[in-house]
Amino acid sequence: MATTPATEHQFDLPDAPPPPELLRERRRLHTKLKLATQIGEGIDGYIIGGIGMAMTALTADLHLSTVMEGLVGASPLIGIFLGGPLFGRLADRFGRRPVFLVDMLIFLIGSVLQFFVTDGLQLFLIRLVMGIAIGGEYAIGAPLLSEYAPRKGRGRLLASLEISWYVGYALATVVGAVFADVQGGWRWTLASSAVIALVCVALRGGIPESARWLLSKGRREEAEELIAKYGIEVDVRAELDESAMGQRAGFRALFSRRYLRSTVFASVFWAALVLPYFAIGTFWTQVFDALNMGDNAVAALLVYSFTAVAGVTVGCLVVDRIGRRRLLIPPFWITAGCLALVALRPSSTPVIVGGFLFFIFLNAASSALTAVYPLEVFPTSLRATGVGFATAMSRVGAAIGTFLLPMGLDHFGARFVLFAGAAVLAVGGLVSQFLAPETTDLDLATAARTAREPAA
């Protein structure tokens, strides 16, 4: 280890093997933090994915109108719009650790309450609150993990959270299929997330505060104790420099000249990736009916979910090898073409199947970056706030798309819906071409500075 103080230069691990005690401490913390964050991300996907399988049955049981059906489907996304900025600001102001635990308790309570709903309004309100918790999870879970992650392999580690999301989504479809023929089975499908939440609450106890957050608050001594205890890689000087420039950072700072580029990029690319996926996935049965393939809708939804798992897994494996920009920009244009092709040939089964499979796979592969890019383009003092805001903006479009999709199918048909999805993806590709930075293998503080410069 360099003999210069950690407050002056980057704190790197020594060339010689670290002491066994340090290795054990670091391994224990990383394992616990990774599991606690991955399960939290998985439950987000589970909560959103479960509604797709349950929607038809609960619509009939609760006698939902088309408008209420859209509201129930969009409620978590609306909640994310509120929860992302709220929890993000709380995490930047009061610390990562307390928000990390409270957020999961909300999941647990909301999951149980879903079982007892008697009308659409109750379900809408409960899932709205759960959506607020999902927004909180995005704003705190991945940022906390990123602040303990090493530079090398950070993209793969963070992208693995998206694998957890898609696994959770896919698991919810399996559970939904199991309960599909059970009277009131949709209640069990929705409430089953309580089991996952309970496990996650138990894991989150004892996780320490972020050393980077402590530095951003001037608590240098506490931060250096954690850095030494766990062998954390931190460019301390860069963190202190960023902290000095962002001491008064708050929500309004996101729209300052210094950070506006990062705010626009993180919000737009994320929204463009998730809008078509959420809208089509939530109402997959109706989309397949509109394409005259309703008999295969349940099987197709399972294929949809597991193809997404395969896609995000590939994205996770290559994100540190090919770089962030290459994983983001070309797939935007290809997936836009896939949806447009299906819209042009809605009577061709091979085109429908092939087009959707390519769309799902590549969209999911790029979606690995939603757990990476937003964390790298904001400094520590603004990271959770910035991620929370980007999460909210991504869900504004997704909520609007999910709310409008059933009405769009009724009034304009599947072709219009698919062309609209293709247009959204094209906008994402255009914005990313000009604003996406290359942040692979950079320290978080350096990555945040790079994001403020023109894209290469």
Short mmCIF file of C-alpha atoms in Angstrom, two decimals:
data_model
loop_
_atom_site.label_atom_id
_atom_site.label_comp_id
_atom_site.label_asym_id
_atom_site.label_seq_id
_atom_site.Cartn_x
_atom_site.Cartn_y
_atom_site.Cartn_z
CA MET A 1 0.00 0.00 0.00
CA ALA A 2 1.25 3.48 -0.77
CA THR A 3 2.53 5.31 2.25
CA THR A 4 0.80 8.58 1.34
CA PRO A 5 -2.26 9.29 3.43
CA ALA A 6 -5.60 8.08 2.14
CA THR A 7 -6.83 11.66 2.28
CA GLU A 8 -4.33 12.68 -0.42
CA HIS A 9 -4.44 9.89 -2.98
CA GLN A 10 -6.53 7.02 -4.12
CA PHE A 11 -6.78 4.27 -1.52
CA ASP A 12 -5.71 1.09 -3.33
CA LEU A 13 -5.17 -2.37 -1.99
CA PRO A 14 -1.54 -3.49 -1.58
CA ASP A 15 0.21 -5.68 -4.14
CA ALA A 16 0.83 -8.27 -1.42
CA PRO A 17 -2.14 -10.43 -0.40
CA PRO A 18 -4.32 -8.64 2.18
CA PRO A 19 -4.41 -10.09 5.70
CA PRO A 20 -6.86 -13.00 6.10
CA GLU A 21 -8.97 -10.98 8.54
CA LEU A 22 -9.40 -8.20 5.96
CA LEU A 23 -10.34 -10.71 3.28
CA ARG A 24 -12.95 -12.30 5.53
CA GLU A 25 -14.42 -8.95 6.53
CA ARG A 26 -14.56 -7.75 2.95
CA ARG A 27 -16.03 -11.00 1.64
CA ARG A 28 -18.65 -11.08 4.38
CA LEU A 29 -19.72 -7.50 3.75
CA HIS A 30 -19.74 -7.80 -0.04
CA THR A 31 -21.77 -11.00 0.08
CA LYS A 32 -24.33 -9.60 2.47
CA LEU A 33 -24.62 -6.28 0.65
CA LYS A 34 -24.84 -7.92 -2.75
CA LEU A 35 -27.55 -10.34 -1.64
CA ALA A 36 -29.53 -7.63 0.17
CA THR A 37 -29.40 -5.41 -2.91
CA GLN A 38 -30.04 -8.15 -5.47
CA ILE A 39 -33.05 -9.51 -3.61
CA GLY A 40 -34.39 -5.97 -3.27
CA GLU A 41 -34.02 -5.49 -7.01
CA GLY A 42 -35.60 -8.88 -7.62
CA ILE A 43 -38.66 -8.03 -5.57
CA ASP A 44 -39.13 -4.91 -7.68
CA GLY A 45 -39.34 -7.05 -10.80
CA TYR A 46 -41.52 -9.57 -8.97
CA ILE A 47 -44.08 -6.95 -7.94
CA ILE A 48 -44.32 -5.49 -11.43
CA GLY A 49 -44.19 -8.85 -13.22
CA GLY A 50 -46.86 -10.46 -11.05
CA ILE A 51 -49.54 -8.04 -12.19
CA GLY A 52 -49.16 -9.16 -15.80
CA MET A 53 -50.26 -12.71 -14.97
CA ALA A 54 -52.90 -11.62 -12.45
CA MET A 55 -54.49 -8.80 -14.44
CA THR A 56 -57.10 -10.77 -16.36
CA ALA A 57 -58.41 -12.62 -13.28
CA LEU A 58 -58.41 -9.65 -10.92
CA THR A 59 -60.11 -7.48 -13.55
CA ALA A 60 -62.98 -9.96 -13.65
CA ASP A 61 -63.14 -10.51 -9.87
CA LEU A 62 -63.00 -6.82 -8.96
CA HIS A 63 -65.08 -5.69 -11.97
CA LEU A 64 -62.52 -3.15 -13.11
CA SER A 65 -63.30 -0.62 -15.82
CA THR A 66 -60.77 -0.04 -18.59
CA VAL A 67 -59.62 3.14 -16.85
CA MET A 68 -59.20 1.42 -13.46
CA GLU A 69 -57.45 -1.51 -15.17
CA GLY A 70 -54.92 0.94 -16.58
CA LEU A 71 -54.51 2.66 -13.21
CA VAL A 72 -53.89 -0.62 -11.37
CA GLY A 73 -51.33 -1.64 -13.99
CA ALA A 74 -49.60 1.73 -13.85
CA SER A 75 -49.82 2.28 -10.06
CA PRO A 76 -46.31 1.00 -9.17
CA LEU A 77 -44.86 3.14 -11.93
CA ILE A 78 -46.68 6.21 -10.64
CA GLY A 79 -45.39 5.39 -7.14
CA ILE A 80 -41.84 5.14 -8.44
CA PHE A 81 -42.22 8.68 -9.77
CA LEU A 82 -42.86 9.84 -6.20
CA GLY A 83 -40.56 7.46 -4.34
CA GLY A 84 -37.39 7.85 -6.41
CA PRO A 85 -36.79 11.56 -5.74
CA LEU A 86 -38.13 11.36 -2.16
CA PHE A 87 -36.00 8.44 -0.98
CA GLY A 88 -33.04 9.62 -3.05
CA ARG A 89 -33.01 12.98 -1.33
CA LEU A 90 -33.41 11.33 2.08
CA ALA A 91 -30.50 8.98 1.35
CA ASP A 92 -28.22 11.83 0.25
CA ARG A 93 -29.16 13.90 3.29
CA PHE A 94 -29.42 11.35 6.12
CA GLY A 95 -27.38 8.40 4.85
CA ARG A 96 -27.79 5.22 2.83
CA ARG A 97 -28.13 2.78 5.72
CA PRO A 98 -31.45 3.80 7.41
CA VAL A 99 -33.32 4.28 4.12
CA PHE A 100 -32.12 0.87 2.94
CA LEU A 101 -34.00 -0.90 5.77
CA VAL A 102 -37.17 1.22 5.98
CA ASP A 103 -37.76 0.81 2.27
CA MET A 104 -37.96 -2.98 2.50
CA LEU A 105 -40.37 -2.85 5.44
CA ILE A 106 -42.80 -0.97 3.18
CA PHE A 107 -42.57 -3.81 0.65
CA LEU A 108 -43.36 -6.36 3.33
CA ILE A 109 -46.47 -4.59 4.62
CA GLY A 110 -47.79 -3.75 1.15
CA SER A 111 -47.33 -7.31 -0.10
CA VAL A 112 -49.49 -8.71 2.69
CA LEU A 113 -52.22 -6.08 2.29
CA GLN A 114 -52.74 -6.95 -1.39
CA PHE A 115 -54.28 -10.26 -0.38
CA PHE A 116 -57.21 -8.56 1.36
CA VAL A 117 -58.31 -5.95 -1.20
CA THR A 118 -62.01 -5.84 -2.15
CA ASP A 119 -62.04 -3.29 -4.97
CA GLY A 120 -59.82 -1.70 -7.59
CA LEU A 121 -59.25 1.51 -5.67
CA GLN A 122 -57.77 -0.33 -2.68
CA LEU A 123 -55.45 -2.30 -4.94
CA PHE A 124 -54.44 0.86 -6.76
CA LEU A 125 -53.55 2.67 -3.51
CA ILE A 126 -51.60 -0.27 -2.04
CA ARG A 127 -49.60 -0.79 -5.20
CA LEU A 128 -49.04 2.96 -5.43
CA VAL A 129 -47.34 2.88 -2.00
CA MET A 130 -45.37 -0.19 -3.06
CA GLY A 131 -44.30 1.72 -6.14
CA ILE A 132 -43.00 4.49 -3.87
CA ALA A 133 -40.90 1.82 -2.14
CA ILE A 134 -39.66 0.54 -5.51
CA GLY A 135 -38.55 4.08 -6.34
CA GLY A 136 -36.75 4.16 -3.02
CA GLU A 137 -35.04 0.86 -3.78
CA TYR A 138 -33.67 2.17 -7.06
CA ALA A 139 -32.49 5.36 -5.36
CA ILE A 140 -30.66 3.65 -2.48
CA GLY A 141 -29.84 -0.02 -3.22
CA ALA A 142 -27.65 0.27 -6.31
CA PRO A 143 -25.96 3.51 -5.17
CA LEU A 144 -24.95 1.88 -1.88
CA LEU A 145 -23.57 -1.15 -3.69
CA SER A 146 -21.72 1.02 -6.22
CA GLU A 147 -20.02 2.96 -3.44
CA TYR A 148 -18.48 -0.24 -2.11
CA ALA A 149 -17.65 -1.71 -5.54
CA PRO A 150 -14.10 -1.72 -7.02
CA ARG A 151 -13.50 0.09 -10.32
CA LYS A 152 -12.64 -3.09 -12.21
CA GLY A 153 -15.76 -5.17 -12.68
CA ARG A 154 -18.07 -2.52 -11.21
CA GLY A 155 -20.26 -2.58 -14.31
CA ARG A 156 -20.73 -6.34 -14.13
CA LEU A 157 -21.50 -6.21 -10.43
CA LEU A 158 -24.09 -3.45 -10.80
CA ALA A 159 -25.57 -4.95 -13.95
CA SER A 160 -26.15 -8.17 -12.03
CA LEU A 161 -28.86 -6.24 -10.19
CA GLU A 162 -30.78 -6.09 -13.45
CA ILE A 163 -30.47 -9.87 -13.76
CA SER A 164 -32.12 -10.05 -10.36
CA TRP A 165 -34.89 -7.74 -11.59
CA TYR A 166 -35.61 -9.91 -14.62
CA VAL A 167 -35.34 -13.11 -12.58
CA GLY A 168 -37.87 -11.64 -10.17
CA TYR A 169 -40.11 -10.69 -13.08
CA ALA A 170 -39.82 -14.17 -14.59
CA LEU A 171 -40.41 -15.86 -11.22
CA ALA A 172 -43.61 -13.85 -10.81
CA THR A 173 -44.86 -15.13 -14.16
CA VAL A 174 -44.18 -18.71 -13.05
CA VAL A 175 -45.98 -18.19 -9.74
CA GLY A 176 -48.83 -16.52 -11.61
CA ALA A 177 -49.08 -19.47 -13.97
CA VAL A 178 -49.21 -21.88 -11.01
CA PHE A 179 -52.12 -19.96 -9.48
CA ALA A 180 -53.82 -19.16 -12.79
CA ASP A 181 -56.48 -21.87 -12.43
CA VAL A 182 -57.00 -21.40 -8.69
CA GLN A 183 -60.06 -19.49 -7.52
CA GLY A 184 -58.76 -16.14 -6.31
CA GLY A 185 -55.26 -17.25 -7.24
CA TRP A 186 -54.30 -13.73 -8.25
CA ARG A 187 -54.36 -12.77 -4.55
CA TRP A 188 -51.73 -15.40 -3.76
CA THR A 189 -49.67 -14.30 -6.75
CA LEU A 190 -49.56 -10.68 -5.59
CA ALA A 191 -49.14 -11.41 -1.86
CA SER A 192 -46.36 -13.96 -2.36
CA SER A 193 -43.81 -11.13 -2.59
CA ALA A 194 -44.06 -10.89 1.21
CA VAL A 195 -41.88 -14.00 1.51
CA ILE A 196 -39.08 -12.38 -0.49
CA ALA A 197 -39.41 -9.12 1.42
CA LEU A 198 -39.12 -10.89 4.77
CA VAL A 199 -35.84 -12.54 3.75
CA CYS A 200 -34.48 -9.20 2.55
CA VAL A 201 -35.37 -7.38 5.78
CA ALA A 202 -33.36 -9.95 7.72
CA LEU A 203 -30.33 -9.47 5.44
CA ARG A 204 -30.22 -5.68 5.70
CA GLY A 205 -29.48 -5.48 9.39
CA GLY A 206 -25.88 -4.65 10.22
CA ILE A 207 -24.85 -3.23 6.84
CA PRO A 208 -22.55 -0.21 7.47
CA GLU A 209 -22.89 3.29 6.07
CA SER A 210 -21.23 4.22 2.77
CA ALA A 211 -17.66 5.50 3.17
CA ARG A 212 -18.13 7.73 0.13
CA TRP A 213 -21.26 9.27 1.65
CA LEU A 214 -19.36 9.90 4.89
CA LEU A 215 -16.64 11.69 2.90
CA SER A 216 -19.28 13.79 1.14
CA LYS A 217 -20.48 14.93 4.58
CA GLY A 218 -16.99 15.73 5.83
CA ARG A 219 -16.90 12.74 8.19
CA ARG A 220 -13.41 11.78 7.01
CA GLU A 221 -12.29 9.84 10.08
CA GLU A 222 -15.29 7.50 10.01
CA ALA A 223 -14.86 7.03 6.27
CA GLU A 224 -11.20 6.12 6.55
CA GLU A 225 -11.97 3.60 9.27
CA LEU A 226 -14.36 1.83 6.89
CA ILE A 227 -11.88 2.10 4.00
CA ALA A 228 -9.19 0.47 6.12
CA LYS A 229 -11.50 -2.15 7.61
CA TYR A 230 -12.89 -3.40 4.30
CA GLY A 231 -10.15 -2.44 1.83
CA ILE A 232 -12.47 -0.20 -0.20
CA GLU A 233 -11.09 1.40 -3.37
CA VAL A 234 -11.82 5.13 -3.09
CA ASP A 235 -10.17 8.08 -4.79
CA VAL A 236 -10.44 10.13 -1.61
CA ARG A 237 -9.03 13.32 -3.06
CA ALA A 238 -11.50 13.23 -5.96
CA GLU A 239 -14.37 12.57 -3.56
CA LEU A 240 -13.35 15.47 -1.35
CA ASP A 241 -12.97 17.75 -4.38
CA GLU A 242 -16.44 16.81 -5.63
CA SER A 243 -17.82 17.27 -2.13
CA ALA A 244 -16.31 20.74 -1.87
CA MET A 245 -17.94 21.74 -5.15
CA GLY A 246 -21.28 20.20 -4.23
CA GLN A 247 -21.59 21.06 -0.55
CA ARG A 248 -24.90 22.78 -1.18
CA ALA A 249 -26.07 20.15 -3.61
CA GLY A 250 -29.76 19.44 -3.47
CA PHE A 251 -32.59 18.67 -5.80
CA ARG A 252 -32.19 21.97 -7.66
CA ALA A 253 -28.55 21.18 -8.38
CA LEU A 254 -29.68 18.51 -10.86
CA PHE A 255 -30.81 21.30 -13.17
CA SER A 256 -27.73 23.48 -12.80
CA ARG A 257 -25.40 23.91 -15.74
CA ARG A 258 -22.91 21.63 -14.02
CA TYR A 259 -25.20 18.57 -13.77
CA LEU A 260 -27.96 19.13 -16.34
CA ARG A 261 -26.26 16.97 -18.98
CA SER A 262 -26.12 14.02 -16.60
CA THR A 263 -29.73 14.56 -15.50
CA VAL A 264 -31.08 14.66 -19.04
CA PHE A 265 -29.08 11.66 -20.22
CA ALA A 266 -29.87 9.40 -17.26
CA SER A 267 -33.57 10.26 -17.39
CA VAL A 268 -34.11 9.93 -21.14
CA PHE A 269 -32.14 6.78 -21.87
CA TRP A 270 -33.74 4.97 -18.92
CA ALA A 271 -37.27 6.05 -19.89
CA ALA A 272 -36.77 5.03 -23.50
CA LEU A 273 -35.55 1.56 -22.51
CA VAL A 274 -38.29 0.67 -20.04
CA LEU A 275 -41.41 2.26 -21.55
CA PRO A 276 -42.00 -0.34 -24.29
CA TYR A 277 -41.02 -3.23 -22.01
CA PHE A 278 -43.39 -2.30 -19.16
CA ALA A 279 -46.30 -1.35 -21.39
CA ILE A 280 -46.17 -4.46 -23.56
CA GLY A 281 -45.28 -6.81 -20.69
CA THR A 282 -48.12 -5.64 -18.43
CA PHE A 283 -50.74 -6.13 -21.14
CA TRP A 284 -49.08 -8.95 -23.02
CA THR A 285 -52.29 -10.99 -23.26
CA GLN A 286 -54.15 -8.09 -24.86
CA VAL A 287 -51.28 -7.44 -27.28
CA PHE A 288 -51.29 -11.07 -28.39
CA ASP A 289 -55.07 -11.01 -28.75
CA ALA A 290 -54.77 -7.95 -30.98
CA LEU A 291 -52.21 -9.83 -33.08
CA ASN A 292 -54.61 -12.81 -33.33
CA MET A 293 -52.31 -15.05 -31.27
CA GLY A 294 -54.30 -15.06 -28.01
CA ASP A 295 -54.25 -18.85 -27.65
CA ASN A 296 -50.49 -18.75 -27.07
CA ALA A 297 -50.37 -15.69 -24.78
CA VAL A 298 -49.46 -17.40 -21.49
CA ALA A 299 -46.71 -19.49 -23.06
CA ALA A 300 -45.49 -16.42 -24.92
CA LEU A 301 -45.32 -14.41 -21.69
CA LEU A 302 -43.11 -17.07 -20.14
CA VAL A 303 -40.86 -17.00 -23.21
CA TYR A 304 -40.90 -13.19 -23.05
CA SER A 305 -39.74 -13.22 -19.43
CA PHE A 306 -37.02 -15.84 -19.78
CA THR A 307 -35.68 -14.32 -23.01
CA ALA A 308 -35.30 -11.08 -21.04
CA VAL A 309 -33.35 -12.95 -18.35
CA ALA A 310 -31.01 -14.31 -21.03
CA GLY A 311 -30.60 -10.85 -22.55
CA VAL A 312 -29.78 -9.04 -19.32
CA THR A 313 -27.36 -11.84 -18.38
CA VAL A 314 -25.45 -11.30 -21.62
CA GLY A 315 -25.50 -7.55 -20.99
CA CYS A 316 -24.06 -8.13 -17.54
CA LEU A 317 -21.24 -10.28 -18.96
CA VAL A 318 -20.16 -7.83 -21.66
CA VAL A 319 -20.73 -4.43 -20.02
CA ASP A 320 -17.11 -4.15 -18.82
CA ARG A 321 -15.67 -5.71 -21.99
CA ILE A 322 -17.26 -3.73 -24.81
CA GLY A 323 -17.93 -0.52 -22.88
CA ARG A 324 -21.08 1.32 -21.89
CA ARG A 325 -21.76 3.16 -25.15
CA ARG A 326 -21.54 0.09 -27.37
CA LEU A 327 -23.97 -1.78 -25.18
CA LEU A 328 -26.45 1.09 -25.24
CA ILE A 329 -26.58 2.85 -28.60
CA PRO A 330 -26.72 0.11 -31.31
CA PRO A 331 -29.40 -1.94 -29.47
CA PHE A 332 -31.64 1.14 -29.32
CA TRP A 333 -31.77 1.33 -33.12
CA ILE A 334 -32.07 -2.44 -33.62
CA THR A 335 -34.95 -2.83 -31.15
CA ALA A 336 -36.76 0.14 -32.71
CA GLY A 337 -36.49 -1.67 -36.03
CA CYS A 338 -37.81 -4.90 -34.50
CA LEU A 339 -41.02 -3.31 -33.22
CA ALA A 340 -41.52 -1.41 -36.47
CA LEU A 341 -41.11 -4.65 -38.43
CA VAL A 342 -43.75 -6.42 -36.33
CA ALA A 343 -46.07 -3.45 -36.87
CA LEU A 344 -45.55 -3.69 -40.64
CA ARG A 345 -46.13 -7.46 -40.74
CA PRO A 346 -48.73 -8.13 -38.00
CA SER A 347 -50.12 -11.21 -39.77
CA SER A 348 -46.80 -13.06 -40.04
CA THR A 349 -46.16 -15.43 -37.14
CA PRO A 350 -42.40 -15.76 -37.86
CA VAL A 351 -42.05 -11.95 -37.95
CA ILE A 352 -44.03 -11.51 -34.73
CA VAL A 353 -42.06 -14.18 -32.87
CA GLY A 354 -38.67 -13.21 -34.26
CA GLY A 355 -39.25 -9.49 -33.92
CA PHE A 356 -40.40 -9.73 -30.32
CA LEU A 357 -37.60 -12.09 -29.34
CA PHE A 358 -34.92 -9.77 -30.75
CA PHE A 359 -36.61 -6.79 -29.11
CA ILE A 360 -36.84 -8.47 -25.72
CA PHE A 361 -33.32 -9.87 -25.78
CA LEU A 362 -31.51 -6.70 -26.87
CA ASN A 363 -33.71 -4.39 -24.80
CA ALA A 364 -32.94 -6.44 -21.70
CA ALA A 365 -29.22 -6.54 -22.52
CA SER A 366 -29.10 -2.74 -22.69
CA SER A 367 -31.26 -2.49 -19.59
CA ALA A 368 -28.29 -3.81 -17.62
CA LEU A 369 -27.02 -0.23 -17.92
CA THR A 370 -29.94 1.19 -15.94
CA ALA A 371 -28.18 -0.17 -12.85
CA VAL A 372 -24.84 1.24 -13.99
CA TYR A 373 -24.97 4.52 -15.88
CA PRO A 374 -27.15 6.59 -13.48
CA LEU A 375 -24.79 5.71 -10.61
CA GLU A 376 -21.71 6.74 -12.55
CA VAL A 377 -22.81 10.11 -13.94
CA PHE A 378 -23.60 11.81 -10.60
CA PRO A 379 -21.17 12.66 -7.76
CA THR A 380 -21.63 11.11 -4.31
CA SER A 381 -23.31 14.21 -2.88
CA LEU A 382 -26.00 13.94 -5.58
CA ARG A 383 -25.90 10.26 -6.49
CA ALA A 384 -29.04 9.02 -4.74
CA THR A 385 -30.95 12.20 -5.59
CA GLY A 386 -29.91 11.97 -9.25
CA VAL A 387 -30.69 8.26 -9.49
CA GLY A 388 -34.02 8.85 -7.75
CA PHE A 389 -34.96 11.59 -10.19
CA ALA A 390 -33.88 9.56 -13.23
CA THR A 391 -35.90 6.64 -11.88
CA ALA A 392 -38.93 8.91 -11.56
CA MET A 393 -38.58 10.25 -15.08
CA SER A 394 -38.14 6.78 -16.50
CA ARG A 395 -41.39 5.72 -14.87
CA VAL A 396 -43.34 8.78 -16.01
CA GLY A 397 -43.13 7.52 -19.56
CA ALA A 398 -43.62 3.91 -18.51
CA ALA A 399 -46.69 4.79 -16.43
CA ILE A 400 -48.19 6.83 -19.25
CA GLY A 401 -47.51 4.03 -21.71
CA THR A 402 -48.96 1.38 -19.41
CA PHE A 403 -52.05 3.50 -18.72
CA LEU A 404 -52.66 4.35 -22.38
CA LEU A 405 -51.80 0.99 -23.95
CA PRO A 406 -55.16 -0.79 -23.38
CA MET A 407 -56.99 2.26 -24.70
CA GLY A 408 -54.57 2.50 -27.61
CA LEU A 409 -55.24 -1.12 -28.49
CA ASP A 410 -59.00 -0.53 -28.30
CA HIS A 411 -59.02 2.62 -30.44
CA PHE A 412 -56.02 2.35 -32.76
CA GLY A 413 -54.90 -1.29 -32.75
CA ALA A 414 -51.62 -3.11 -32.21
CA ARG A 415 -49.80 -1.53 -35.17
CA PHE A 416 -50.11 1.97 -33.72
CA VAL A 417 -48.90 0.79 -30.31
CA LEU A 418 -45.86 -0.93 -31.82
CA PHE A 419 -44.93 2.04 -33.99
CA ALA A 420 -45.16 4.28 -30.92
CA GLY A 421 -42.80 1.94 -29.03
CA ALA A 422 -40.35 2.01 -31.95
CA ALA A 423 -40.40 5.82 -31.95
CA VAL A 424 -39.59 5.95 -28.22
CA LEU A 425 -36.61 3.63 -28.72
CA ALA A 426 -35.35 5.77 -31.61
CA VAL A 427 -35.44 8.87 -29.40
CA GLY A 428 -33.41 6.99 -26.79
CA GLY A 429 -30.82 6.09 -29.40
CA LEU A 430 -30.51 9.67 -30.61
CA VAL A 431 -30.11 11.18 -27.15
CA SER A 432 -27.60 8.52 -26.11
CA GLN A 433 -25.51 9.11 -29.23
CA PHE A 434 -24.85 12.70 -28.14
CA LEU A 435 -24.91 12.48 -24.33
CA ALA A 436 -23.75 9.01 -23.23
CA PRO A 437 -20.24 9.12 -21.66
CA GLU A 438 -17.78 6.24 -21.59
CA THR A 439 -17.23 5.48 -17.90
CA THR A 440 -15.91 1.92 -17.97
CA ASP A 441 -13.29 1.19 -15.26
CA LEU A 442 -13.24 4.77 -13.95
CA ASP A 443 -13.43 5.65 -10.26
CA LEU A 444 -16.93 6.92 -9.46
CA ALA A 445 -15.73 10.48 -8.84
CA THR A 446 -13.80 10.48 -12.13
CA ALA A 447 -16.77 8.99 -13.97
CA ALA A 448 -19.00 11.79 -12.70
CA ARG A 449 -16.55 14.37 -14.06
CA THR A 450 -16.38 12.55 -17.42
CA ALA A 451 -20.17 12.62 -17.70
CA ARG A 452 -20.09 16.41 -17.71
CA GLU A 453 -17.91 16.43 -20.84
CA PRO A 454 -19.08 15.89 -24.45
CA ALA A 455 -19.42 12.22 -25.42
CA ALA A 456 -16.54 10.71 -27.34
#
